[in-house]
XYZ file of C-alpha atoms in Angstrom:
698
model
C 0.000 0.000 0.000
C 1.390 3.354 -0.988
C 1.659 5.749 1.943
C 2.093 9.436 1.387
C 5.018 11.590 2.351
C 3.665 14.971 3.360
C 5.503 18.037 2.209
C 5.284 21.548 3.558
C 1.814 22.982 3.268
C 0.221 26.257 4.301
C -2.193 25.147 6.985
C -1.340 26.224 10.519
C -2.726 24.227 13.422
C -2.556 25.372 17.043
C -3.418 23.075 19.951
C -4.574 25.940 22.164
C -7.002 27.845 19.975
C -9.754 26.959 17.576
C -8.935 29.652 15.057
C -7.408 28.237 11.907
C -4.716 30.275 10.295
C -3.661 30.090 6.696
C -0.081 31.009 5.904
C 0.895 31.817 2.368
C 4.603 31.216 2.222
C 7.180 30.925 -0.483
C 10.846 30.172 -0.186
C 11.741 32.989 -2.520
C 13.356 36.054 -1.034
C 12.134 38.070 -3.980
C 8.844 39.016 -2.402
C 8.322 40.878 0.823
C 4.985 39.068 0.970
C 6.799 35.768 1.459
C 5.754 35.714 5.086
C 2.076 36.601 5.118
C -0.591 35.488 7.532
C -4.277 35.481 6.838
C -6.696 34.569 9.566
C -10.018 32.815 9.166
C -12.394 31.828 11.948
C -14.195 29.054 10.129
C -13.516 25.385 10.753
C -15.134 22.094 9.801
C -18.215 22.493 7.622
C -17.952 26.268 7.936
C -14.677 26.439 6.030
C -14.580 28.671 3.000
C -14.671 26.788 -0.345
C -11.090 27.829 -1.096
C -9.953 26.355 2.230
C -11.814 23.114 1.548
C -10.149 22.774 -1.851
C -6.684 23.267 -0.348
C -7.384 20.757 2.391
C -8.692 18.159 -0.063
C -5.650 18.671 -2.268
C -3.335 18.096 0.675
C -5.200 14.983 1.748
C -4.945 13.649 -1.799
C -1.189 14.267 -1.707
C -0.970 12.272 1.510
C -2.382 9.216 -0.269
C -0.192 9.270 -3.361
C 3.416 9.556 -2.149
C 5.123 6.381 -0.993
C 7.245 6.039 2.139
C 10.283 4.250 0.718
C 11.834 2.930 3.927
C 9.759 2.611 7.081
C 12.799 1.558 9.113
C 14.262 5.060 8.885
C 13.069 8.633 8.867
C 11.181 10.764 11.329
C 7.581 10.955 12.434
C 6.192 14.157 13.906
C 3.447 13.499 16.454
C 1.346 16.566 17.253
C -1.388 17.463 19.723
C -0.162 15.037 22.368
C -2.081 15.960 25.500
C -0.775 15.406 29.024
C -3.105 16.402 31.916
C -1.648 19.238 33.963
C -1.669 17.250 37.196
C 0.510 14.534 35.580
C 3.025 16.752 33.811
C 6.313 17.736 35.538
C 5.487 21.383 34.803
C 6.100 24.293 32.452
C 9.896 24.378 32.896
C 10.390 20.709 32.023
C 10.987 20.166 28.302
C 12.160 16.552 28.358
C 10.264 13.319 27.778
C 8.293 12.230 30.850
C 6.388 9.003 31.450
C 2.991 10.729 31.007
C 4.205 11.992 27.630
C 5.354 8.492 26.689
C 1.838 7.322 27.555
C 0.393 9.863 25.113
C 2.873 8.710 22.447
C 2.068 5.049 23.103
C -1.602 5.822 22.575
C -0.863 7.192 19.085
C 1.394 4.237 18.237
C -1.040 1.790 19.872
C 1.943 0.421 21.768
C 0.779 -1.464 24.895
C 3.494 -0.558 27.434
C 4.488 3.114 27.481
C 7.339 2.568 29.940
C 9.107 0.375 27.354
C 9.434 3.264 24.893
C 12.979 4.702 25.058
C 13.054 8.437 25.851
C 16.135 8.887 23.644
C 14.113 8.226 20.481
C 11.872 11.249 21.052
C 12.533 14.970 20.944
C 10.106 17.586 22.235
C 9.625 20.203 19.526
C 6.879 22.278 21.139
C 5.173 22.474 24.507
C 2.233 24.704 25.346
C -0.409 24.965 28.035
C -4.103 24.686 27.207
C -6.589 25.740 29.871
C -9.648 26.356 27.714
C -12.935 25.809 29.501
C -14.106 23.406 26.777
C -11.567 20.834 27.963
C -12.260 18.297 30.672
C -9.158 19.504 32.446
C -6.173 21.787 31.658
C -3.344 20.044 29.858
C 0.107 20.526 28.426
C 0.086 19.916 24.688
C 3.215 18.558 22.975
C 4.634 18.179 19.514
C 7.267 15.437 19.383
C 9.647 14.156 16.717
C 10.257 10.393 16.698
C 13.526 9.020 15.277
C 12.505 5.691 13.718
C 16.008 4.243 13.379
C 16.913 5.038 16.969
C 13.595 3.731 18.250
C 13.962 0.403 16.460
C 17.550 0.075 17.655
C 16.597 0.653 21.304
C 13.278 -1.182 21.247
C 12.881 -3.530 18.223
C 9.433 -4.639 19.403
C 7.992 -1.306 18.291
C 8.355 -2.345 14.617
C 4.982 -4.043 14.450
C 3.364 -0.782 15.511
C 5.424 1.663 13.430
C 4.917 -0.418 10.299
C 1.182 0.292 10.456
C 1.517 3.975 11.298
C -0.151 6.183 8.682
C 0.020 9.933 8.177
C -2.843 12.067 9.390
C -2.876 15.712 8.469
C -1.696 17.879 11.358
C -1.506 14.927 13.754
C 0.966 12.352 12.426
C 3.442 13.289 9.680
C 6.461 11.621 8.137
C 9.653 12.896 6.571
C 12.740 11.048 5.415
C 15.440 13.397 6.687
C 15.949 15.090 10.003
C 15.588 18.832 9.652
C 17.706 20.579 12.252
C 17.711 24.334 11.699
C 20.914 25.925 12.877
C 21.735 29.365 14.164
C 22.646 32.190 11.811
C 26.288 32.343 12.894
C 26.777 28.674 12.003
C 25.033 29.167 8.642
C 27.360 32.027 7.786
C 30.502 30.317 9.102
C 29.842 27.315 6.870
C 29.365 29.639 3.913
C 32.600 31.565 4.249
C 34.992 31.469 1.301
C 38.424 29.978 1.149
C 41.493 32.194 1.077
C 41.689 32.008 -2.720
C 38.109 33.244 -2.939
C 36.698 29.999 -4.332
C 33.631 28.459 -2.830
C 31.376 27.318 -5.639
C 29.037 25.384 -3.369
C 27.344 28.455 -1.969
C 28.422 31.368 -4.134
C 29.895 33.664 -1.466
C 32.408 35.971 -3.065
C 35.756 37.235 -1.865
C 36.517 40.919 -2.246
C 39.810 42.616 -1.407
C 37.979 45.943 -1.094
C 35.344 45.582 1.580
C 32.229 47.635 0.828
C 31.319 50.055 3.602
C 27.809 49.742 5.038
C 26.091 51.816 7.707
C 23.372 50.140 9.753
C 21.346 52.781 11.586
C 19.596 51.381 14.638
C 20.547 48.513 16.953
C 17.142 46.923 17.387
C 16.552 43.320 16.231
C 16.513 44.151 12.517
C 19.665 46.254 12.729
C 21.574 43.729 14.818
C 20.773 40.813 12.514
C 21.514 42.823 9.381
C 24.869 43.846 10.874
C 25.583 40.235 11.842
C 24.938 38.918 8.321
C 26.888 41.680 6.577
C 29.765 41.538 9.055
C 30.099 37.773 8.713
C 29.944 37.882 4.909
C 32.700 40.479 4.675
C 31.307 44.006 4.596
C 32.908 46.821 6.575
C 29.954 47.555 8.865
C 29.360 50.582 11.063
C 26.443 50.233 13.474
C 25.013 53.626 14.450
C 22.795 53.877 17.537
C 21.386 57.133 18.927
C 20.965 55.612 22.390
C 23.295 54.040 24.909
C 24.532 50.479 25.452
C 22.280 48.454 27.729
C 24.367 49.088 30.849
C 24.078 52.897 30.656
C 20.579 52.668 29.209
C 19.487 50.790 32.319
C 20.823 53.604 34.501
C 19.033 56.224 32.377
C 15.757 54.312 32.696
C 16.319 54.087 36.440
C 16.725 57.863 36.582
C 13.440 58.230 34.703
C 11.503 55.855 36.942
C 12.939 57.093 40.248
C 13.653 60.807 39.632
C 11.491 61.522 36.550
C 14.516 62.555 34.492
C 13.867 61.721 30.832
C 16.855 61.308 28.548
C 15.500 62.025 25.075
C 17.973 59.624 23.459
C 18.297 56.862 26.068
C 14.981 55.604 27.378
C 12.403 52.831 26.986
C 12.381 53.396 23.183
C 15.946 54.370 22.231
C 19.113 52.463 22.986
C 20.827 49.140 22.374
C 18.312 46.430 21.513
C 15.559 48.887 20.583
C 12.189 49.285 22.267
C 11.866 45.518 22.743
C 14.677 45.401 25.313
C 12.562 46.896 28.089
C 9.395 44.960 27.288
C 8.119 41.453 27.877
C 10.622 40.121 25.348
C 7.938 38.162 23.503
C 9.238 35.823 20.805
C 5.863 34.761 19.435
C 5.383 35.406 15.737
C 2.790 34.944 13.028
C 5.299 34.369 10.226
C 5.740 30.628 10.728
C 7.164 29.381 14.001
C 8.817 26.276 12.554
C 10.160 27.897 9.390
C 13.930 27.752 9.330
C 14.173 31.547 9.132
C 12.468 31.889 12.511
C 14.348 28.924 13.948
C 17.637 30.476 12.808
C 16.764 33.646 14.716
C 15.725 31.785 17.865
C 18.805 29.556 17.824
C 21.005 32.613 17.322
C 19.453 34.154 20.431
C 20.222 30.940 22.313
C 23.834 31.151 21.146
C 24.024 34.636 22.645
C 22.571 33.597 25.986
C 18.830 33.029 25.707
C 17.556 29.916 27.549
C 17.163 26.888 25.242
C 13.527 26.415 26.251
C 12.523 29.285 23.923
C 12.940 26.718 21.125
C 10.225 24.551 22.681
C 7.916 26.889 24.576
C 4.629 27.457 22.760
C 4.681 31.119 23.866
C 8.371 31.919 24.257
C 9.468 35.099 25.975
C 12.709 36.352 27.473
C 11.989 39.232 29.836
C 14.136 42.333 30.214
C 16.489 40.728 32.727
C 17.526 38.104 30.145
C 17.632 40.487 27.194
C 20.259 42.735 28.776
C 23.074 40.127 29.049
C 22.044 38.633 25.684
C 22.508 41.997 23.977
C 25.860 42.460 25.675
C 27.021 39.135 24.224
C 25.647 40.079 20.796
C 27.576 43.359 20.908
C 30.849 41.671 21.850
C 30.461 39.220 18.981
C 29.898 42.039 16.494
C 32.937 43.874 17.829
C 35.030 40.726 17.390
C 33.803 40.595 13.783
C 35.195 44.071 13.248
C 31.872 45.926 13.311
C 32.382 49.535 14.399
C 29.619 50.386 16.895
C 28.880 54.062 17.496
C 26.571 54.597 20.458
C 25.170 57.982 21.421
C 25.254 58.901 17.717
C 22.150 60.408 16.137
C 21.351 60.291 12.425
C 20.702 63.890 11.332
C 20.717 63.605 7.560
C 21.634 61.554 4.525
C 24.389 62.427 2.078
C 22.659 62.230 -1.309
C 24.218 62.765 -4.724
C 22.297 62.296 -7.967
C 19.547 60.283 -6.320
C 22.021 57.958 -4.583
C 22.809 57.757 -0.883
C 26.527 58.261 -0.369
C 26.645 58.429 3.394
C 25.144 59.914 6.546
C 25.463 63.027 8.652
C 25.560 62.225 12.370
C 26.040 64.117 15.603
C 26.485 63.532 19.299
C 23.053 62.580 20.602
C 23.668 64.601 23.764
C 23.734 67.796 21.700
C 20.622 69.532 20.445
C 19.551 68.486 16.920
C 20.781 70.869 14.231
C 23.976 71.843 16.029
C 26.162 72.038 12.909
C 29.406 72.438 14.838
C 29.055 68.912 16.158
C 27.990 67.186 12.942
C 30.143 64.643 11.137
C 29.827 63.325 7.592
C 30.479 59.597 7.105
C 30.621 58.058 3.631
C 29.258 54.587 2.846
C 28.387 52.391 -0.107
C 24.962 51.620 1.375
C 22.835 52.676 4.341
C 20.520 50.204 6.095
C 17.822 52.142 7.921
C 16.730 50.013 10.890
C 15.225 52.621 13.203
C 12.179 52.027 15.370
C 8.804 53.648 14.850
C 9.455 56.219 17.604
C 12.219 57.811 15.494
C 9.852 60.442 14.175
C 12.662 62.872 13.368
C 14.004 60.326 10.884
C 10.647 60.183 9.099
C 10.699 63.994 8.794
C 14.225 63.900 7.406
C 13.265 61.275 4.824
C 10.333 63.425 3.765
C 12.737 66.278 2.998
C 14.568 63.931 0.617
C 11.259 62.970 -1.042
C 11.651 59.366 0.046
C 8.463 57.518 -0.846
C 6.417 56.670 2.238
C 2.787 55.646 2.536
C 0.275 55.840 5.355
C -0.269 52.578 7.194
C -3.098 51.443 9.447
C -2.256 50.953 13.103
C -4.100 50.806 16.421
C -4.611 53.102 19.400
C -6.226 52.660 22.774
C -5.591 52.302 26.489
C -3.686 49.879 28.706
C -5.761 47.906 31.200
C -4.321 46.467 34.388
C -5.808 43.778 36.656
C -4.458 41.971 39.683
C -2.593 38.972 38.282
C -4.333 36.742 40.816
C -7.672 37.702 39.238
C -6.481 36.743 35.744
C -5.119 33.453 37.136
C -8.521 32.683 38.657
C -10.415 33.622 35.490
C -8.228 31.415 33.309
C -7.369 28.517 35.607
C -10.118 28.365 38.276
C -9.003 25.944 41.020
C -5.646 25.459 39.304
C -4.712 29.110 39.927
C -2.855 28.181 43.109
C -0.329 26.293 40.963
C 1.033 29.537 39.452
C 2.913 30.560 42.610
C 4.139 33.903 41.332
C 5.787 32.468 38.234
C 7.599 29.707 40.112
C 4.885 27.080 39.988
C 4.158 24.189 37.655
C 1.909 26.076 35.277
C 2.606 29.387 33.519
C 1.384 32.725 34.779
C -2.006 33.222 33.154
C -2.329 35.496 30.158
C -5.070 36.208 27.652
C -5.497 37.184 24.041
C -8.872 38.516 22.963
C -10.068 40.029 19.715
C -13.488 41.129 18.556
C -14.920 42.715 15.454
C -17.023 45.651 16.588
C -19.667 47.264 14.432
C -22.560 46.312 12.184
C -24.731 43.723 13.921
C -22.753 44.125 17.131
C -24.554 47.426 17.688
C -28.151 46.343 18.029
C -30.925 47.749 20.128
C -29.845 45.747 23.157
C -26.542 47.609 23.388
C -26.004 50.963 25.072
C -24.011 51.996 22.024
C -26.520 51.898 19.241
C -24.746 53.959 16.626
C -21.689 56.006 15.761
C -19.215 53.162 15.446
C -17.842 51.946 12.160
C -16.787 48.350 11.663
C -13.351 47.888 13.183
C -11.140 45.395 15.020
C -10.677 45.677 18.777
C -8.127 43.457 20.459
C -5.688 42.993 23.302
C -2.089 43.798 22.423
C 1.247 43.095 24.090
C -0.290 41.390 27.120
C 2.237 41.310 29.969
C 1.384 38.769 32.690
C 3.167 39.465 35.940
C 4.335 42.778 34.505
C 4.171 46.520 34.917
C 3.089 49.599 32.979
C 6.001 51.751 31.809
C 6.496 55.131 30.164
C 7.567 55.092 26.494
C 7.522 58.832 25.857
C 10.501 60.363 24.088
C 9.259 63.927 24.549
C 8.192 65.465 27.904
C 5.143 67.082 26.296
C 3.841 63.745 24.989
C 2.666 60.816 27.072
C 2.474 57.208 25.897
C 2.836 53.925 27.731
C 3.593 50.243 27.204
C 3.954 47.097 29.282
C 6.971 45.043 30.323
C 7.759 41.907 32.319
C 10.792 40.187 33.718
C 11.476 36.548 32.917
C 9.652 35.127 35.967
C 6.610 37.367 35.462
C 6.385 37.600 39.224
C 4.669 40.991 39.549
C 1.245 41.080 41.209
C -0.247 42.857 38.169
C -1.258 41.823 34.677
C -1.551 44.455 31.974
C -2.466 44.593 28.311
C -3.220 47.223 25.725
C -6.826 47.323 24.520
C -6.660 48.910 21.092
C -8.835 49.788 18.131
C -7.660 49.853 14.528
C -7.494 53.256 12.855
C -7.015 53.922 9.163
C -5.876 56.793 6.983
C -9.500 57.888 6.542
C -9.398 59.143 10.124
C -6.399 61.432 9.600
C -8.191 64.076 7.533
C -7.373 66.915 9.918
C -3.665 66.060 9.569
C -3.555 65.793 5.753
C -1.136 68.720 5.532
C 1.528 66.416 6.982
C 1.306 64.101 3.982
C 2.478 60.545 4.705
C 3.233 61.572 8.298
C -0.437 62.266 9.055
C -0.569 59.115 11.166
C 2.414 60.330 13.216
C 0.607 63.595 13.938
C -2.535 61.626 14.817
C -0.490 59.753 17.448
C 1.048 62.960 18.773
C -2.334 64.630 19.169
C -3.557 62.045 21.660
C -0.199 61.750 23.399
C -0.343 65.499 24.065
C -3.928 65.208 25.287
C -2.903 62.403 27.652
C -0.015 64.499 29.007
C -2.370 67.425 29.668
C -4.980 65.171 31.250
C -2.367 63.710 33.587
C -1.234 67.162 34.660
C 2.372 66.833 33.493
C 5.524 65.401 35.035
C 4.763 62.023 33.381
C 1.732 61.359 35.571
C -0.602 59.030 33.656
C -4.352 59.666 33.430
C -6.232 56.613 34.698
C -9.826 55.486 35.218
C -11.564 52.459 36.670
C -12.903 50.311 33.854
C -16.390 50.460 35.415
C -16.292 54.279 35.328
C -15.012 54.222 31.745
C -18.028 52.159 30.696
C -20.432 54.382 32.642
C -18.705 57.530 31.341
C -18.329 58.963 34.806
C -15.735 59.644 37.488
C -16.926 58.148 40.758
C -14.070 59.562 42.824
C -10.406 60.472 42.926
C -9.228 57.272 44.618
C -7.933 54.555 42.302
C -6.784 50.950 42.659
C -3.058 50.459 43.094
C -1.109 50.662 39.821
C 2.227 49.223 38.762
C 3.022 52.499 36.974
C 5.666 54.057 39.196
C 5.550 57.697 38.083
C 2.037 58.303 39.368
C -1.557 58.064 38.132
C -4.361 60.624 38.256
C -8.079 59.904 38.200
C -9.251 61.232 34.829
C -12.102 61.058 32.343
C -10.417 58.808 29.796
C -13.743 58.364 28.024
C -13.261 61.933 26.713
C -9.707 61.419 25.454
C -10.417 59.840 22.057
C -13.060 60.677 19.461
C -16.449 59.209 20.358
C -16.317 56.395 17.793
C -13.010 55.080 19.199
C -14.246 55.353 22.780
C -17.482 53.540 21.976
C -15.591 50.788 20.170
C -13.358 50.338 23.222
C -16.368 50.282 25.542
C -18.216 47.725 23.455
C -15.148 45.515 23.100
C -14.587 45.522 26.872
C -18.167 44.351 27.339
C -17.555 41.570 24.814
C -14.247 40.592 26.426
C -16.032 40.229 29.757
C -18.300 37.588 28.224
C -15.243 35.615 27.172
C -13.347 36.292 30.406
C -16.029 36.618 33.135
C -14.738 39.036 35.746
C -12.741 41.136 33.270
C -14.981 44.109 34.148
C -14.310 44.901 37.800
C -13.667 47.908 40.016
C -10.146 46.517 40.511
C -9.349 46.958 36.788
C -7.618 50.209 35.926
C -7.289 51.811 32.488
C -4.189 53.905 31.725
C -3.747 56.386 28.872
C -2.519 56.360 26.270
C -1.308 53.488 24.015
C -0.568 54.819 20.520
C 2.671 53.235 19.291
C 1.465 49.731 18.556
C 3.152 49.717 15.136
C 4.613 52.078 12.587
C 2.114 54.606 11.182
C 4.031 54.689 7.898
C 5.676 52.259 5.521
C 8.814 53.247 3.648
C 8.407 51.866 0.138
C 11.115 49.429 -0.961
C 11.898 46.952 -3.727
C 10.593 43.461 -3.042
C 13.749 41.611 -4.104
C 16.517 43.919 -2.848
C 14.926 45.798 0.079
C 16.240 48.999 -1.535
C 14.114 52.133 -1.327
C 11.971 52.631 -4.423
C 12.823 56.331 -4.500
C 16.383 56.626 -3.194
C 19.129 54.258 -4.289
C 21.514 52.995 -1.647
C 18.935 53.260 1.150
C 17.582 50.009 2.630
C 14.651 50.523 5.047
C 13.962 47.493 7.243
C 12.249 46.352 10.402
C 9.419 47.717 12.456
C 10.123 51.406 11.925
C 10.039 50.920 8.157
C 6.686 49.140 8.420
C 7.864 45.603 7.571
C 7.791 43.844 10.945
C 5.886 43.655 14.201
C 7.866 42.252 17.110
C 11.345 41.006 17.939
C 11.367 37.870 15.780
C 9.809 39.276 12.610
C 12.109 42.302 12.804
C 15.156 40.052 13.186
C 14.041 37.936 10.217
C 13.599 41.067 8.099
C 17.078 42.250 9.062
C 18.539 38.874 8.177
C 16.860 38.868 4.758
C 18.033 42.404 4.029
C 21.581 41.455 4.961
C 21.618 38.662 2.396
C 19.941 40.805 -0.274
C 22.388 43.667 0.253
C 25.312 41.236 0.117
C 24.081 40.300 -3.347
C 23.874 43.967 -4.349
C 27.417 44.604 -3.100
C 28.835 41.578 -4.989
C 29.669 39.765 -1.772
C 27.551 36.935 -3.080
C 27.838 35.822 -6.697
C 25.006 33.363 -7.018
C 21.270 33.338 -6.562
C 20.068 34.892 -3.305
C 17.439 32.176 -2.995
C 20.115 29.468 -2.837
C 21.777 30.845 0.269
C 18.466 31.768 1.855
C 17.293 28.172 1.710
C 19.798 27.530 4.472
C 17.964 30.026 6.649
C 14.459 29.854 5.280
C 13.957 26.306 3.984
C 10.745 24.730 5.192
C 10.791 21.720 7.466
C 8.262 19.621 5.582
C 6.032 19.435 8.663
C 2.834 21.288 9.443
C 3.290 24.919 10.321
C 2.118 25.872 13.780
């Protein structure tokens, strides 16, 4: 009987949610749409016809490809459920007896204890506490090495020989796919002394091209790593400070309210993600080799290995700081010149081509010509974050093509973490133990589509709201609310957590999507209308708080009732002070009503979400870049200014640490091609970092 060999396909299955995601993915680097996620909420008989056709096609493929040798190869077993009370706990990523029992059930092997642990590798582990389950469980994905299993326990042959593929549950592949870290990929690709290396096409050049990478966030660091390893003369320019000094500057802000405009929660080594939760979740394909290369590179620089297995990996600020220090030292050993405290003031442009940059000491006021320095380069990689608004203005002066981009604005809600634990885990909440228990600190992720039929006669909000998405964003369990302003007259906030997530608070942004249609009053600012839209509400928040970085806050019950019941507020994790305010008057009515309605809907999904203990803080505006800098799909080069390569979150091509790092990595390879550091096809070298595993994407 011919048994199929499944190949990579676009369906994404998650053991912890019912939403089915469809990923359209190609291995070509020539399209910036190569990592695109579309979400659909329909499953089973409710699937769209196009989804049904794809699924049927994949099932047909499963029945037509023959497994040539059943005594070798690898089986991936997914959705293996182990009850929470049997599992060793969230920090254990090995193979336990309860997991072997789940594996034995799939194999129909009678004695689980006889299965050798060495034949199995845990690929993913997540916690599922949905109320629809009989009991909370840890859900595993495991790879089974057939050859090793048969060698250690030959009696399993009778059971493996009858094993058949089942889409998303049991899958087979002939070869082990072990994605490696980026440093190893590049080391293996380096040329010989005579410049010959036909196997991968890397070129040898006596004259090293000079490249500036502006910004040391994830995209900038990974671009600098690729280019430095391949052979470019790289200068990394960062307006902020290294993490050691940046930590002291943030301490001065939190304790003494002294804001350094160039070294704060947004600017400095590692970018805005350094002082955040350090989330490593991504929607661009968790088991694609591009993402795995990024994660394994982080492990090489000091991240804990369990981020490769954890279903919701995160680092926390305390782990990011030493990791970034290691990353910096490696770049310095490569010969990368790192210039901290150096602000990009302008570009050197000749005949429509970038020839270099004009920089100055970030401690000096912008525009101080006596302190400016001109540096010449063959290419400039622009990897700034989306708080670098002065850079957007400078690009506009050079007529760099930028387009408005939708983003989201809203407020940050904070609950006692114990309350969220009880809502999500019920009687199991006692197992959290401040981040040190067997199960993870409870989080949540909620999203609703508000408008249309949602606003019926039974709702208090009968009209005035257009259709729009409302969702939680950057949820920080066991975290705190922090200030992300870069200007004293503007007030915006975010959330952060340390690795243990041991704080007694849980916070998350509750945001509403806004589009360019809502920026009419800022049209005079052209493509920066969205930036001015953000600034308007950041200024309003600063005024409402009374200045000195005090945040306006309101009980969620008062926000819904559009009242202010008193000046006393629940305790807040925000350390610079909160002031009882009428946040329901901060945004335009349609945004406020959408937030109010979504909170009501979230409470139905998370009973107890609406409580007098829940506190809203204002304002959350910088969820993503409000602009996108147009670039070529295959080279990452600006469509309007040659020699400029906009990448990462600030350029509008990423959203989070991992996707930004992947974008930086891709740009590094593409620019190496442009600079003749690579002679062959870009796609050939990228397969080493982006090749698909052949298993289901999750």
